[in-house]
Amino acid sequence: MSSLRAFSAPGKALLAGGYLVLDPQYRSYVVALSSRMHCVVDKQSDNGQDWFTVTIRSAQFDNDEWKYTICKHSSYEIVEVNGKVNPFAKKAVEVLVNYCQPDPRETEELLLEVFSDPGYHSVGESTLKKNGHKQFRFHSSTITKVPKTGLGSSAGLVTVLTTSLLSVFQPELDVTSPRYQRIIHNLSQIAHCQAQGKVGSGFDVAAAVFGSIIYQRFDPKLIEDLPAENPSLYSAALVDLVDSTDWNFTHENVTLPPGIRVIMGDVSSGSETTKLVAKVKAWYQQNYPKSLDVYENINRGNLAFINGIEKLTLLSSNSPASYQETLDKLDVGADLSESAEIDQLRKAVIQIRGNLQLITGESGADIEPSVQTELLDCCVELNGVITGVVPGAGGYDAIALIITEKADISGQTSGKKDFSAVTWLDLHQENTGIAEESPSHYRNLQ
Ligand SMILES: Nc1ncnc2c1ncn2[C@@H]1O[C@H](COP(=O)(O)OP(=O)(O)O)[C@@H](O)[C@H]1O
Ligand SMILES: C[C@@](O)(CCOP(=O)(O)OP(=O)(O)O)CC(=O)O
């Protein structure tokens, strides 16, 4: 018997709050993107054994597959049958199984098929396959060999795997219910954090679940204190942490003002966030308390950015005519120093970027390397561009521009030397977090 469900979760861009968001005291602004990670889950018949298997297939990446057998003695044992490694997939399975505590003798074989939207990876030599509903790029290399654009593929992966598996053990699961969103968030956050080696703030997982948000992280000790080395206590502690603990974090839903969108430009390189974070942390310690002043300056810029977006939204509803006039002026590249809101946003970003450039120079972490500075400086001169940033950890990941709905960035940049390194990604900001999809929309891709 086959029983299918499908879920998807968005990628993200951290427009303000990089590095600071690792500390629970600082607010960040995250937009969810139209590029989404998907998973179709299928239950197959019970194998009649005292173990069951979870197969995770990612056909887009040279038919990647990870097959885990799960058995239970004093605790759950999860083994990949071919020795293939995918820490994010494995941890998602491990955390979910420890939370739901299924009886392996009564559990069906599970197949989870993963699909990722084109924006997550550089196009390279890939082939596009589509049906009437979805389109995905198929690459000839395994997942770890295909260059990423930095939209948070691992957070999306863990979130859709967690949701799909949870739907098997809790069939009443409803992803629109705040209670289930909280459970999915907590489980995904634990699995992602453990797989990633506990370096991230979790903003990517939070956006995958809740969509575009102002995010302030949870106390990392919540996850660190799980008795990971003590299997007999682990499951109970996990259930308590997921169901009965106040994580005390902020995930306030936000949306960009009407007529304004985000565009991202891939420079086909990618960055290693963990290395950047390590360098910035070392710089912070060595330069304290001056580093605290730098962080406080960035934070003032971040808060002014968030407030500037809110002011633009207010202007759009309180004075639609003057708001439209502002957008029209942006579209023709007119002087906007008279617009308090645009001026505030631009100055906030200059303040953030200036301080990130300072950290780049002093720490050796390429947060805003000079090629990206030059590229952003050229981008902000284009018609329709409000401002631009290196999102998240920065480096050579895709840049993000905040632009008007009408701005024709491709048209203005195509064939120009200054922009020759950039590929504009076919994506936009979208508020929706985790969502249920129709399994039939993933069939017959050609
Ligand atoms: N479509 C996918 N199928 C299977 N695993 C994936 C997929 N996308 C991402 N992953 C997992 O996530 C890892 C990439 O995570 P990471 O380096 O944190 O990048 P990102 O910044 O995109 O999250 C991959 O090596 C793989 O383990
Ligand atoms: C440095 C950070 O604050 C922001 C990193 O943002 P990215 O968007 O660069 O993230 P990755 O997808 O993990 O590469 C670390 C964090 O908050 O996790």
Coordinates of C-alpha atoms and ligand atoms in Angstrom, one line a residue:
M1 CA 0.0 0.0 0.0
S2 CA 1.3 3.5 -0.8
S3 CA 0.4 6.7 1.0
L4 CA 2.0 9.9 -0.3
R5 CA 2.3 13.3 1.1
A6 CA 4.6 16.2 0.0
F7 CA 6.0 19.3 1.7
S8 CA 8.2 22.2 0.7
A9 CA 10.2 24.8 2.7
P10 CA 11.7 28.1 1.4
G11 CA 15.3 29.2 1.1
K12 CA 16.4 32.4 2.8
A13 CA 18.5 35.6 2.6
L14 CA 19.6 37.2 5.8
L15 CA 19.4 40.9 4.7
A16 CA 20.5 42.3 8.1
G17 CA 22.0 40.7 11.1
G18 CA 24.9 38.5 9.9
Y19 CA 27.2 37.4 12.7
L20 CA 25.4 39.5 15.3
V21 CA 22.4 37.1 15.1
L22 CA 24.6 34.4 16.7
D23 CA 24.1 36.3 19.9
P24 CA 20.5 36.1 21.3
Q25 CA 20.5 39.8 22.1
Y26 CA 20.6 41.0 18.4
R27 CA 17.7 41.2 16.0
S28 CA 18.0 40.1 12.4
Y29 CA 15.8 40.5 9.2
V30 CA 15.4 37.3 7.1
V31 CA 13.4 37.0 3.9
A32 CA 12.1 33.7 2.7
L33 CA 12.6 33.1 -1.0
S34 CA 10.6 31.5 -3.8
S35 CA 13.3 28.9 -4.2
R36 CA 12.1 25.9 -2.1
M37 CA 13.2 22.5 -1.0
H38 CA 10.7 19.7 -1.5
C39 CA 10.1 16.2 -0.2
V40 CA 7.6 13.5 -1.3
V41 CA 7.2 10.8 1.3
D42 CA 5.8 7.4 0.5
K43 CA 5.1 4.5 2.9
Q44 CA 5.7 1.1 1.5
S45 CA 4.8 -2.3 3.0
D46 CA 6.2 -3.4 6.3
N47 CA 9.2 -5.8 5.9
G48 CA 8.2 -8.0 8.8
Q49 CA 11.6 -7.5 10.4
D50 CA 12.6 -5.9 13.7
W51 CA 14.1 -3.0 11.7
F52 CA 12.8 -0.6 9.0
T53 CA 14.5 1.5 6.4
V54 CA 14.3 5.2 5.5
T55 CA 15.6 5.8 2.0
I56 CA 16.3 9.4 1.0
R57 CA 16.7 9.9 -2.7
S58 CA 17.9 13.1 -4.4
A59 CA 17.7 12.2 -8.1
Q60 CA 18.8 15.6 -9.2
F61 CA 22.3 15.0 -8.0
D62 CA 23.5 12.0 -10.0
N63 CA 20.9 9.9 -8.4
D64 CA 22.2 10.4 -4.9
E65 CA 20.6 8.1 -2.3
W66 CA 21.1 7.5 1.4
K67 CA 19.5 4.4 2.8
Y68 CA 19.3 4.1 6.6
T69 CA 18.3 1.0 8.5
I70 CA 16.8 1.7 11.9
C71 CA 16.7 -0.8 14.7
K72 CA 16.1 -0.4 18.4
H73 CA 17.9 -2.2 21.2
S74 CA 18.4 0.0 24.3
S75 CA 18.3 3.0 22.0
Y76 CA 17.8 3.6 18.2
E77 CA 20.6 2.6 15.9
I78 CA 20.7 4.3 12.5
V79 CA 23.1 3.0 9.9
E80 CA 23.6 4.0 6.3
V81 CA 23.8 0.7 4.4
N82 CA 26.3 1.8 1.8
G83 CA 28.4 4.0 4.0
K84 CA 27.2 7.1 2.2
V85 CA 27.5 10.3 4.2
N86 CA 24.9 13.1 4.5
P87 CA 25.0 14.4 8.1
F88 CA 21.9 16.6 7.6
A89 CA 19.8 13.7 6.3
K90 CA 21.1 11.3 9.0
K91 CA 20.5 13.8 11.9
A92 CA 17.0 14.6 10.6
V93 CA 16.2 10.8 10.7
E94 CA 17.9 10.3 14.1
V95 CA 16.2 13.2 15.8
L96 CA 12.8 12.4 14.4
V97 CA 13.0 8.7 15.3
N98 CA 14.1 9.5 18.9
Y99 CA 11.2 12.0 19.2
C100 CA 8.4 9.7 17.7
Q101 CA 9.9 6.5 19.1
P102 CA 8.3 4.1 16.6
D103 CA 8.3 0.4 17.0
P104 CA 10.5 -0.8 14.1
R105 CA 8.6 -4.1 13.8
E106 CA 5.4 -2.2 13.0
T107 CA 6.9 0.5 10.8
E108 CA 6.7 0.5 7.0
E109 CA 9.6 1.1 4.7
L110 CA 9.8 4.8 4.0
L111 CA 10.9 6.5 0.8
L112 CA 11.6 10.2 0.8
E113 CA 12.3 11.9 -2.5
V114 CA 13.9 15.3 -2.3
F115 CA 13.7 18.0 -4.9
S116 CA 15.4 21.4 -4.8
D117 CA 14.4 24.4 -6.8
P118 CA 16.9 25.7 -9.3
G119 CA 18.0 28.8 -7.2
Y120 CA 19.9 26.7 -4.7
H121 CA 22.8 25.7 -7.0
S122 CA 24.7 27.3 -9.8
V123 CA 23.3 26.3 -13.2
G124 CA 26.5 24.8 -14.6
E125 CA 25.9 22.0 -17.1
S126 CA 22.6 20.9 -15.6
T127 CA 19.5 19.9 -17.5
L128 CA 16.1 21.3 -16.7
K129 CA 13.3 18.8 -16.3
K130 CA 9.7 19.9 -15.8
N131 CA 6.0 18.9 -15.7
G132 CA 3.0 21.3 -15.8
H133 CA 3.6 22.2 -12.1
K134 CA 7.3 22.2 -11.2
Q135 CA 10.7 22.4 -12.7
F136 CA 14.0 21.1 -11.4
R137 CA 17.6 21.1 -12.6
F138 CA 19.4 17.8 -12.8
H139 CA 23.2 17.8 -12.3
S140 CA 25.7 15.1 -13.3
S141 CA 27.6 15.3 -9.9
T142 CA 26.8 14.3 -6.4
I143 CA 25.3 16.9 -4.1
T144 CA 28.6 17.9 -2.4
K145 CA 30.3 18.6 -5.8
V146 CA 27.7 21.0 -7.2
P147 CA 28.4 24.7 -6.3
K148 CA 25.8 26.3 -4.0
T149 CA 24.4 29.8 -4.2
G150 CA 23.9 30.0 -0.4
L151 CA 20.2 29.9 0.0
G152 CA 20.2 27.5 2.9
S153 CA 19.8 24.1 1.2
S154 CA 20.7 22.1 4.4
A155 CA 18.1 24.0 6.5
G156 CA 15.5 23.4 3.8
L157 CA 16.4 19.8 3.5
V158 CA 16.3 19.1 7.3
T159 CA 12.9 21.0 7.6
V160 CA 11.2 19.0 4.7
L161 CA 12.6 15.7 5.8
T162 CA 11.6 16.3 9.4
T163 CA 8.1 17.4 8.4
S164 CA 7.7 14.4 6.0
L165 CA 8.8 11.9 8.6
L166 CA 6.6 13.5 11.2
S167 CA 3.6 13.2 8.9
V168 CA 4.2 9.4 8.8
F169 CA 4.1 9.0 12.6
Q170 CA 1.6 11.8 13.3
P171 CA -0.8 11.6 10.3
E172 CA -2.9 14.4 11.7
L173 CA 0.0 16.8 11.1
D174 CA -1.1 20.2 9.8
V175 CA 1.7 22.5 8.7
T176 CA -0.6 25.6 9.1
S177 CA -1.1 24.9 12.8
P178 CA 1.2 27.0 15.1
R179 CA 1.6 24.0 17.4
Y180 CA 2.9 21.8 14.5
Q181 CA 5.1 24.7 13.2
R182 CA 6.7 24.9 16.6
I183 CA 7.3 21.1 16.8
I184 CA 8.7 21.1 13.3
H185 CA 10.9 24.1 14.1
N186 CA 12.3 22.6 17.3
L187 CA 13.0 19.2 15.8
S188 CA 14.6 20.7 12.6
Q189 CA 16.6 23.2 14.6
I190 CA 18.1 20.4 16.8
A191 CA 18.9 18.1 13.8
H192 CA 20.4 21.0 11.8
C193 CA 22.4 22.3 14.7
Q194 CA 23.8 18.8 15.5
A195 CA 24.7 18.1 11.9
Q196 CA 26.3 21.4 11.3
G197 CA 28.5 21.2 14.4
K198 CA 26.6 23.8 16.5
V199 CA 27.8 26.9 14.7
G200 CA 24.7 28.5 13.3
S201 CA 22.1 30.9 14.8
G202 CA 19.3 28.9 13.3
F203 CA 17.8 31.8 11.3
D204 CA 17.8 29.6 8.2
V205 CA 15.8 26.8 9.8
A206 CA 13.4 29.4 11.4
A207 CA 12.8 31.0 7.9
A208 CA 12.3 27.5 6.4
V209 CA 9.5 26.9 8.9
F210 CA 8.0 30.4 9.5
G211 CA 8.8 32.3 6.3
S212 CA 10.1 35.9 6.2
I213 CA 10.7 37.0 9.8
I214 CA 12.5 39.2 12.2
Y215 CA 14.6 36.6 14.1
Q216 CA 16.3 36.5 17.4
R217 CA 17.9 33.2 18.3
F218 CA 17.3 30.8 21.1
D219 CA 19.9 30.1 23.8
P220 CA 22.3 27.6 22.2
K221 CA 22.6 25.8 25.5
L222 CA 19.1 24.4 24.9
I223 CA 20.5 22.0 22.3
E224 CA 24.1 21.7 23.7
D225 CA 22.6 20.4 27.0
L226 CA 20.8 17.5 25.4
P227 CA 22.4 14.2 26.7
A228 CA 23.7 13.2 23.3
E229 CA 26.2 10.8 24.8
N230 CA 23.6 9.1 27.0
P231 CA 21.2 7.1 24.8
S232 CA 19.0 6.0 27.7
L233 CA 18.2 9.6 28.6
Y234 CA 18.3 11.1 25.1
S235 CA 14.8 10.4 23.8
A236 CA 13.0 11.7 27.0
A237 CA 15.2 14.8 27.1
L238 CA 14.5 15.5 23.4
V239 CA 10.7 15.1 23.8
D240 CA 10.9 17.5 26.8
L241 CA 12.9 20.0 24.8
V242 CA 10.6 19.9 21.8
D243 CA 7.2 19.8 23.5
S244 CA 7.6 21.4 26.9
T245 CA 10.4 23.9 26.9
D246 CA 10.1 27.6 26.2
W247 CA 12.7 28.4 23.5
N248 CA 12.2 32.1 24.1
F249 CA 13.1 33.2 20.5
T250 CA 11.6 35.8 18.2
H251 CA 10.1 34.9 14.8
E252 CA 7.9 37.8 14.0
N253 CA 6.4 37.6 10.5
V254 CA 7.4 40.4 8.2
T255 CA 6.8 41.3 4.6
L256 CA 8.6 43.7 2.2
P257 CA 6.6 46.9 1.4
P258 CA 4.3 46.6 -1.7
G259 CA 6.1 47.2 -5.0
I260 CA 9.5 46.2 -3.6
R261 CA 11.3 42.9 -4.1
V262 CA 14.6 41.2 -3.6
I263 CA 16.8 39.9 -6.4
M264 CA 19.9 37.8 -5.9
G265 CA 23.0 37.6 -8.0
D266 CA 25.1 34.5 -8.0
V267 CA 28.8 34.9 -8.5
S268 CA 29.3 31.1 -8.8
S269 CA 31.8 30.8 -5.9
G270 CA 30.2 30.2 -2.6
S271 CA 31.7 30.6 0.9
E272 CA 32.4 28.5 3.9
T273 CA 30.3 30.1 6.6
T274 CA 31.9 28.0 9.4
K275 CA 35.4 29.3 8.5
L276 CA 34.1 32.9 8.3
V277 CA 32.4 32.6 11.6
A278 CA 35.5 31.2 13.3
K279 CA 37.6 34.1 12.0
V280 CA 35.1 36.7 13.1
K281 CA 34.8 35.2 16.5
A282 CA 38.6 35.1 16.9
W283 CA 38.8 38.8 15.8
Y284 CA 36.0 39.7 18.3
Q285 CA 37.8 38.1 21.2
Q286 CA 41.2 39.6 20.3
N287 CA 39.8 43.1 19.8
Y288 CA 37.4 43.4 22.7
P289 CA 36.0 45.9 23.7
K290 CA 36.6 47.8 20.4
S291 CA 34.9 44.9 18.6
L292 CA 31.9 45.4 20.8
D293 CA 31.7 49.0 19.6
V294 CA 31.9 47.8 16.0
Y295 CA 29.0 45.3 16.7
E296 CA 27.0 48.0 18.3
N297 CA 27.5 50.2 15.3
I298 CA 26.4 47.4 13.0
N299 CA 23.4 46.7 15.3
R300 CA 22.3 50.4 15.1
G301 CA 22.5 50.0 11.3
N302 CA 20.5 46.8 11.4
L303 CA 17.8 48.3 13.5
A304 CA 17.6 51.4 11.3
F305 CA 17.3 49.1 8.3
I306 CA 14.4 47.1 9.9
N307 CA 12.8 50.4 11.0
G308 CA 13.3 51.9 7.5
I309 CA 11.4 48.9 5.9
E310 CA 8.6 49.4 8.4
K311 CA 8.4 53.1 7.6
L312 CA 8.2 52.4 3.9
T313 CA 5.3 50.0 4.5
L314 CA 3.6 52.6 6.6
L315 CA 4.1 55.2 3.9
S316 CA 2.6 52.9 1.4
S317 CA -0.7 52.6 3.4
N318 CA -0.8 56.2 4.8
S319 CA 0.3 58.1 1.7
P320 CA -0.1 55.9 -1.3
A321 CA 0.4 58.7 -3.8
S322 CA 3.7 59.9 -2.3
Y323 CA 4.8 56.2 -1.9
Q324 CA 4.1 55.6 -5.6
E325 CA 6.0 58.8 -6.5
T326 CA 9.0 57.5 -4.5
L327 CA 8.9 54.2 -6.4
D328 CA 8.6 56.0 -9.7
K329 CA 11.6 58.2 -8.9
L330 CA 13.6 55.1 -8.0
D331 CA 12.7 53.5 -11.4
V332 CA 14.2 56.4 -13.3
G333 CA 17.2 56.8 -10.9
A334 CA 16.1 60.3 -9.7
D335 CA 17.6 61.9 -6.6
L336 CA 15.9 60.5 -3.5
S337 CA 17.8 62.3 -0.7
E338 CA 14.5 64.1 0.1
S339 CA 12.8 60.7 0.8
A340 CA 13.4 60.1 4.6
E341 CA 12.6 56.4 4.3
I342 CA 14.9 55.6 1.3
D343 CA 17.6 57.8 2.8
Q344 CA 17.3 56.0 6.2
L345 CA 17.5 52.6 4.5
R346 CA 20.5 53.6 2.3
K347 CA 22.4 55.2 5.2
A348 CA 21.7 52.1 7.4
V349 CA 23.2 49.8 4.8
I350 CA 26.2 52.1 4.4
Q351 CA 26.7 51.9 8.2
I352 CA 26.4 48.1 8.2
R353 CA 28.6 47.6 5.1
G354 CA 31.3 50.0 6.4
N355 CA 31.7 48.2 9.6
L356 CA 31.6 44.8 7.9
Q357 CA 34.4 46.0 5.6
L358 CA 36.3 47.0 8.7
I359 CA 36.0 43.5 10.1
T360 CA 36.9 42.0 6.7
G361 CA 40.1 44.1 6.8
E362 CA 41.1 43.2 10.4
S363 CA 39.9 39.6 10.7
G364 CA 40.9 38.1 7.4
A365 CA 37.3 36.8 7.0
D366 CA 36.2 37.7 3.5
I367 CA 32.8 39.1 4.6
E368 CA 32.7 41.8 2.0
P369 CA 35.7 41.2 -0.2
S370 CA 36.7 44.0 -2.5
V371 CA 35.2 42.4 -5.6
Q372 CA 31.8 42.3 -3.9
T373 CA 32.2 45.9 -2.7
E374 CA 32.9 46.9 -6.3
L375 CA 29.9 44.9 -7.6
L376 CA 27.5 46.3 -5.0
D377 CA 28.7 49.8 -5.6
C378 CA 27.9 49.4 -9.3
C379 CA 24.5 47.7 -8.5
V380 CA 23.3 50.6 -6.3
E381 CA 23.8 53.0 -9.3
L382 CA 21.2 51.0 -11.3
N383 CA 17.7 52.4 -11.8
G384 CA 15.2 50.9 -9.4
V385 CA 17.8 49.7 -6.8
I386 CA 17.2 50.9 -3.3
T387 CA 20.2 49.2 -1.8
G388 CA 22.3 46.0 -1.9
V389 CA 24.1 43.8 0.6
V390 CA 26.2 40.7 0.9
P391 CA 23.6 38.7 2.8
G392 CA 24.3 36.4 5.8
A393 CA 27.9 35.6 6.3
G394 CA 28.8 37.4 3.1
G395 CA 31.8 36.3 1.1
Y396 CA 31.3 35.0 -2.4
D397 CA 27.7 33.8 -1.8
A398 CA 25.0 35.5 -4.0
I399 CA 24.5 39.2 -3.4
A400 CA 21.1 40.6 -2.6
L401 CA 19.5 43.8 -4.0
I402 CA 16.4 45.4 -2.7
I403 CA 14.7 46.8 -5.8
T404 CA 11.4 48.1 -7.1
E405 CA 8.9 45.6 -8.8
K406 CA 9.5 47.3 -12.1
A407 CA 13.3 47.5 -12.1
D408 CA 14.9 45.7 -15.0
I409 CA 18.2 44.6 -13.6
S410 CA 19.0 42.0 -16.2
G411 CA 18.3 44.5 -19.0
Q412 CA 20.5 47.1 -17.4
T413 CA 23.4 44.8 -16.7
S414 CA 23.5 42.4 -19.6
G415 CA 26.7 42.6 -21.7
K416 CA 28.3 45.1 -19.2
K417 CA 31.8 44.3 -18.0
D418 CA 31.1 45.4 -14.4
F419 CA 28.4 42.8 -14.1
S420 CA 30.0 40.0 -16.1
A421 CA 30.6 37.8 -13.0
V422 CA 26.9 37.9 -12.0
T423 CA 24.0 35.6 -12.9
W424 CA 20.7 36.9 -11.7
L425 CA 18.8 34.1 -10.0
D426 CA 15.3 33.5 -11.0
L427 CA 13.7 33.9 -7.6
H428 CA 11.9 36.5 -5.4
Q429 CA 11.0 37.0 -1.8
E430 CA 8.0 35.0 -0.7
N431 CA 6.6 35.0 2.8
T432 CA 5.4 31.4 3.1
G433 CA 7.3 29.0 5.3
I434 CA 6.7 25.3 5.4
A435 CA 3.8 24.3 3.2
E436 CA 2.0 21.1 2.1
E437 CA 2.2 20.3 -1.6
S438 CA 0.4 17.9 -3.9
P439 CA 2.5 14.7 -4.4
S440 CA 1.3 14.4 -8.0
H441 CA 3.1 17.6 -8.9
Y442 CA 6.5 15.8 -8.7
R443 CA 5.7 13.1 -11.2
N444 CA 6.7 12.7 -14.9
L445 CA 9.4 15.3 -14.9
Q446 CA 10.8 15.5 -18.4
Ligands
LIG1 N1 18.9 18.5 -2.6 C1 19.7 17.9 -1.6 N2 19.6 16.6 -1.5 C2 20.4 16.0 -0.5 N3 21.1 16.7 0.4 C3 21.2 18.0 0.3 C4 20.4 18.7 -0.7 N4 20.7 20.0 -0.5 C5 21.5 20.1 0.5 N5 21.8 18.9 1.0 C6 22.7 18.6 2.2 O1 23.2 19.9 2.7 C7 24.6 20.1 2.5 C8 24.9 21.5 2.2 O2 24.7 22.2 3.4 P1 25.5 23.5 3.7 O3 27.0 23.3 3.3 O4 25.2 23.9 5.1 O5 24.9 24.5 2.6 P2 23.8 25.5 2.7 O6 24.4 26.8 3.0 O7 23.2 25.5 1.3 O8 22.8 25.0 3.7 C9 24.9 19.1 1.4 O9 26.3 18.7 1.4 C10 24.0 17.9 1.7 O10 24.5 17.2 2.8
LIG2 C1 27.3 34.4 9.9 C2 25.8 34.0 10.3 O1 25.3 35.0 11.2 C3 25.0 34.1 9.0 C4 25.2 33.1 7.9 O2 24.4 33.4 6.9 P1 24.5 32.6 5.5 O3 23.2 33.0 4.7 O4 25.8 33.0 4.8 O5 24.4 31.1 6.0 P2 24.8 29.7 5.4 O6 23.7 29.4 4.5 O7 24.9 28.9 6.6 O8 26.1 29.9 4.6 C5 25.8 32.6 10.9 C6 24.4 32.2 11.4 O9 23.7 33.1 11.8 O10 24.1 31.0 11.4

